[in-house]
Amino acid sequence: MPTATEIAYHAAREQACRDNAARTADEDAASRHHALAELHAARRRELEEGKEEEEEEEVAMASHHRSNTARP
């Protein structure tokens, strides 16, 4: 039969394992959160760049249309 000291040691080791698992899970969650935030920021930049390019194309098309419809 285990002694009180052995039981206490075993309980402390179990708690240390639970604490380590929780810390690892927290670190993993934080890492995933950071990676997702970077992906979202990159996508937002892509969308903004695409929007700017569309606006530039619209201005160019309007300018082209005006120059083609202008009377001499």
Tab-separated table of N, CA and C in Angstrom:
chain	number	residue	atom	x	y	z
A	1	MET	N	0.856	-1.175	0.000
A	1	MET	CA	0.000	0.000	0.000
A	1	MET	C	0.903	1.240	0.000
A	2	PRO	N	0.558	2.251	-0.875
A	2	PRO	CA	1.396	3.460	-0.956
A	2	PRO	C	1.298	4.276	0.339
A	3	THR	N	2.387	4.935	0.631
A	3	THR	CA	2.427	5.791	1.805
A	3	THR	C	1.783	7.142	1.475
A	4	ALA	N	1.522	7.923	2.498
A	4	ALA	CA	0.945	9.257	2.308
A	4	ALA	C	1.891	10.128	1.483
A	5	THR	N	3.176	9.979	1.676
A	5	THR	CA	4.160	10.753	0.931
A	5	THR	C	4.120	10.373	-0.547
A	6	GLU	N	4.014	9.084	-0.831
A	6	GLU	CA	3.934	8.631	-2.218
A	6	GLU	C	2.652	9.123	-2.888
A	7	ILE	N	1.551	9.088	-2.164
A	7	ILE	CA	0.275	9.572	-2.692
A	7	ILE	C	0.361	11.068	-2.979
A	8	ALA	N	0.940	11.825	-2.074
A	8	ALA	CA	1.088	13.269	-2.251
A	8	ALA	C	1.994	13.568	-3.455
A	9	TYR	N	3.083	12.806	-3.573
A	9	TYR	CA	4.000	13.003	-4.694
A	9	TYR	C	3.277	12.712	-6.013
A	10	HIS	N	2.531	11.611	-6.032
A	10	HIS	CA	1.797	11.232	-7.242
A	10	HIS	C	0.759	12.308	-7.601
A	11	ALA	N	0.058	12.813	-6.617
A	11	ALA	CA	-0.938	13.866	-6.858
A	11	ALA	C	-0.272	15.134	-7.392
A	12	ALA	N	0.879	15.477	-6.838
A	12	ALA	CA	1.605	16.664	-7.296
A	12	ALA	C	2.070	16.477	-8.741
A	13	ARG	N	2.549	15.284	-9.079
A	13	ARG	CA	2.987	15.000	-10.453
A	13	ARG	C	1.804	15.075	-11.424
A	14	GLU	N	0.656	14.547	-11.024
A	14	GLU	CA	-0.537	14.624	-11.865
A	14	GLU	C	-0.940	16.081	-12.106
A	15	GLN	N	-0.882	16.891	-11.059
A	15	GLN	CA	-1.227	18.310	-11.191
A	15	GLN	C	-0.242	19.020	-12.101
A	16	ALA	N	1.030	18.692	-11.971
A	16	ALA	CA	2.050	19.294	-12.836
A	16	ALA	C	1.791	18.918	-14.301
A	17	CYS	N	1.391	17.688	-14.546
A	17	CYS	CA	1.074	17.259	-15.914
A	17	CYS	C	-0.136	18.024	-16.450
A	18	ARG	N	-1.179	18.179	-15.627
A	18	ARG	CA	-2.360	18.948	-16.052
A	18	ARG	C	-1.987	20.390	-16.336
A	19	ASP	N	-1.170	20.988	-15.468
A	19	ASP	CA	-0.745	22.378	-15.677
A	19	ASP	C	0.048	22.518	-16.980
A	20	ASN	N	0.947	21.562	-17.231
A	20	ASN	CA	1.752	21.592	-18.439
A	20	ASN	C	0.856	21.449	-19.675
A	21	ALA	N	-0.117	20.553	-19.613
A	21	ALA	CA	-1.028	20.362	-20.746
A	21	ALA	C	-1.842	21.626	-20.993
A	22	ALA	N	-2.303	22.267	-19.950
A	22	ALA	CA	-3.075	23.506	-20.099
A	22	ALA	C	-2.207	24.610	-20.688
A	23	ARG	N	-0.978	24.725	-20.231
A	23	ARG	CA	-0.067	25.747	-20.743
A	23	ARG	C	0.220	25.500	-22.231
A	24	THR	N	0.445	24.241	-22.593
A	24	THR	CA	0.697	23.890	-23.985
A	24	THR	C	-0.520	24.223	-24.849
A	25	ALA	N	-1.705	23.913	-24.360
A	25	ALA	CA	-2.928	24.224	-25.104
A	25	ALA	C	-3.089	25.734	-25.275
A	26	ASP	N	-2.800	26.493	-24.225
A	26	ASP	CA	-2.888	27.955	-24.313
A	26	ASP	C	-1.893	28.510	-25.336
A	27	GLU	N	-0.674	27.985	-25.317
A	27	GLU	CA	0.341	28.439	-26.265
A	27	GLU	C	-0.058	28.087	-27.695
A	28	ASP	N	-0.617	26.889	-27.882
A	28	ASP	CA	-1.061	26.473	-29.212
A	28	ASP	C	-2.201	27.369	-29.695
A	29	ALA	N	-3.140	27.658	-28.820
A	29	ALA	CA	-4.263	28.525	-29.191
A	29	ALA	C	-3.760	29.927	-29.546
A	30	ALA	N	-2.828	30.443	-28.776
A	30	ALA	CA	-2.280	31.774	-29.053
A	30	ALA	C	-1.547	31.781	-30.395
A	31	SER	N	-0.816	30.728	-30.678
A	31	SER	CA	-0.090	30.631	-31.944
A	31	SER	C	-1.062	30.590	-33.119
A	32	ARG	N	-2.125	29.809	-32.987
A	32	ARG	CA	-3.129	29.723	-34.056
A	32	ARG	C	-3.840	31.064	-34.231
A	33	HIS	N	-4.140	31.722	-33.132
A	33	HIS	CA	-4.799	33.020	-33.190
A	33	HIS	C	-3.912	34.026	-33.932
A	34	HIS	N	-2.628	34.028	-33.623
A	34	HIS	CA	-1.688	34.933	-34.275
A	34	HIS	C	-1.611	34.635	-35.779
A	35	ALA	N	-1.540	33.350	-36.131
A	35	ALA	CA	-1.465	32.973	-37.547
A	35	ALA	C	-2.728	33.405	-38.287
A	36	LEU	N	-3.887	33.221	-37.673
A	36	LEU	CA	-5.139	33.646	-38.307
A	36	LEU	C	-5.192	35.157	-38.469
A	37	ALA	N	-4.723	35.877	-37.471
A	37	ALA	CA	-4.709	37.339	-37.560
A	37	ALA	C	-3.822	37.788	-38.724
A	38	GLU	N	-2.685	37.126	-38.919
A	38	GLU	CA	-1.809	37.460	-40.039
A	38	GLU	C	-2.480	37.161	-41.378
A	39	LEU	N	-3.189	36.025	-41.458
A	39	LEU	CA	-3.903	35.681	-42.685
A	39	LEU	C	-4.997	36.699	-42.994
A	40	HIS	N	-5.738	37.094	-41.974
A	40	HIS	CA	-6.796	38.084	-42.170
A	40	HIS	C	-6.215	39.420	-42.640
A	41	ALA	N	-5.115	39.829	-42.042
A	41	ALA	CA	-4.481	41.093	-42.439
A	41	ALA	C	-4.002	41.024	-43.884
A	42	ALA	N	-3.416	39.903	-44.269
A	42	ALA	CA	-2.952	39.742	-45.649
A	42	ALA	C	-4.128	39.773	-46.616
A	43	ARG	N	-5.219	39.108	-46.260
A	43	ARG	CA	-6.400	39.100	-47.123
A	43	ARG	C	-6.994	40.504	-47.238
A	44	ARG	N	-7.023	41.232	-46.139
A	44	ARG	CA	-7.541	42.600	-46.151
A	44	ARG	C	-6.697	43.470	-47.089
A	45	ARG	N	-5.364	43.297	-47.036
A	45	ARG	CA	-4.484	44.053	-47.928
A	45	ARG	C	-4.749	43.681	-49.390
A	46	GLU	N	-4.932	42.379	-49.655
A	46	GLU	CA	-5.226	41.940	-51.020
A	46	GLU	C	-6.520	42.567	-51.528
A	47	LEU	N	-7.536	42.577	-50.681
A	47	LEU	CA	-8.815	43.157	-51.088
A	47	LEU	C	-8.686	44.652	-51.345
A	48	GLU	N	-7.946	45.342	-50.493
A	48	GLU	CA	-7.737	46.784	-50.685
A	48	GLU	C	-6.978	47.051	-51.980
A	49	GLU	N	-5.942	46.258	-52.248
A	49	GLU	CA	-5.168	46.430	-53.478
A	49	GLU	C	-6.047	46.164	-54.692
A	50	GLY	N	-6.873	45.131	-54.619
A	50	GLY	CA	-7.780	44.819	-55.712
A	50	GLY	C	-8.787	45.919	-55.936
A	51	LYS	N	-9.272	46.496	-54.852
A	51	LYS	CA	-10.238	47.590	-54.943
A	51	LYS	C	-9.592	48.810	-55.604
A	52	GLU	N	-8.361	49.116	-55.209
A	52	GLU	CA	-7.647	50.247	-55.802
A	52	GLU	C	-7.415	50.015	-57.287
A	53	GLU	N	-7.061	48.793	-57.663
A	53	GLU	CA	-6.836	48.489	-59.071
A	53	GLU	C	-8.134	48.628	-59.868
A	54	GLU	N	-9.256	48.175	-59.287
A	54	GLU	CA	-10.549	48.317	-59.965
A	54	GLU	C	-10.902	49.782	-60.165
A	55	GLU	N	-10.638	50.597	-59.142
A	55	GLU	CA	-10.934	52.026	-59.250
A	55	GLU	C	-10.069	52.671	-60.334
A	56	GLU	N	-8.803	52.281	-60.401
A	56	GLU	CA	-7.914	52.819	-61.431
A	56	GLU	C	-8.400	52.416	-62.822
A	57	GLU	N	-8.859	51.170	-62.969
A	57	GLU	CA	-9.371	50.706	-64.257
A	57	GLU	C	-10.633	51.477	-64.638
A	58	GLU	N	-11.507	51.727	-63.666
A	58	GLU	CA	-12.729	52.485	-63.941
A	58	GLU	C	-12.405	53.902	-64.403
A	59	VAL	N	-11.440	54.546	-63.756
A	59	VAL	CA	-11.037	55.894	-64.146
A	59	VAL	C	-10.457	55.871	-65.556
A	60	ALA	N	-9.624	54.886	-65.843
A	60	ALA	CA	-9.019	54.784	-67.171
A	60	ALA	C	-10.093	54.545	-68.229
A	61	MET	N	-11.051	53.684	-67.930
A	61	MET	CA	-12.128	53.407	-68.892
A	61	MET	C	-12.984	54.650	-69.112
A	62	ALA	N	-13.288	55.379	-68.048
A	62	ALA	CA	-14.094	56.593	-68.177
A	62	ALA	C	-13.343	57.635	-68.998
A	63	SER	N	-12.053	57.764	-68.753
A	63	SER	CA	-11.241	58.717	-69.502
A	63	SER	C	-11.198	58.333	-70.975
A	64	HIS	N	-11.022	57.069	-71.224
A	64	HIS	CA	-10.989	56.569	-72.593
A	64	HIS	C	-12.334	56.818	-73.279
A	65	HIS	N	-13.408	56.556	-72.551
A	65	HIS	CA	-14.747	56.768	-73.101
A	65	HIS	C	-14.971	58.249	-73.432
A	66	ARG	N	-14.550	59.123	-72.529
A	66	ARG	CA	-14.706	60.564	-72.762
A	66	ARG	C	-13.916	61.001	-73.983
A	67	SER	N	-12.705	60.497	-74.128
A	67	SER	CA	-11.877	60.914	-75.265
A	67	SER	C	-12.430	60.367	-76.574
A	68	ASN	N	-13.082	59.219	-76.531
A	68	ASN	CA	-13.670	58.655	-77.748
A	68	ASN	C	-14.982	59.307	-78.125
A	69	THR	N	-15.668	59.903	-77.167
A	69	THR	CA	-16.981	60.518	-77.465
A	69	THR	C	-16.893	62.014	-77.607
A	70	ALA	N	-15.723	62.587	-77.377
A	70	ALA	CA	-15.566	64.047	-77.500
A	70	ALA	C	-15.648	64.442	-78.969
A	71	ARG	N	-16.286	65.551	-79.214
A	71	ARG	CA	-16.397	66.041	-80.593
A	71	ARG	C	-15.249	67.003	-80.878
A	72	PRO	N	-14.720	66.935	-82.068
A	72	PRO	CA	-13.608	67.819	-82.435
A	72	PRO	C	-14.055	69.258	-82.607
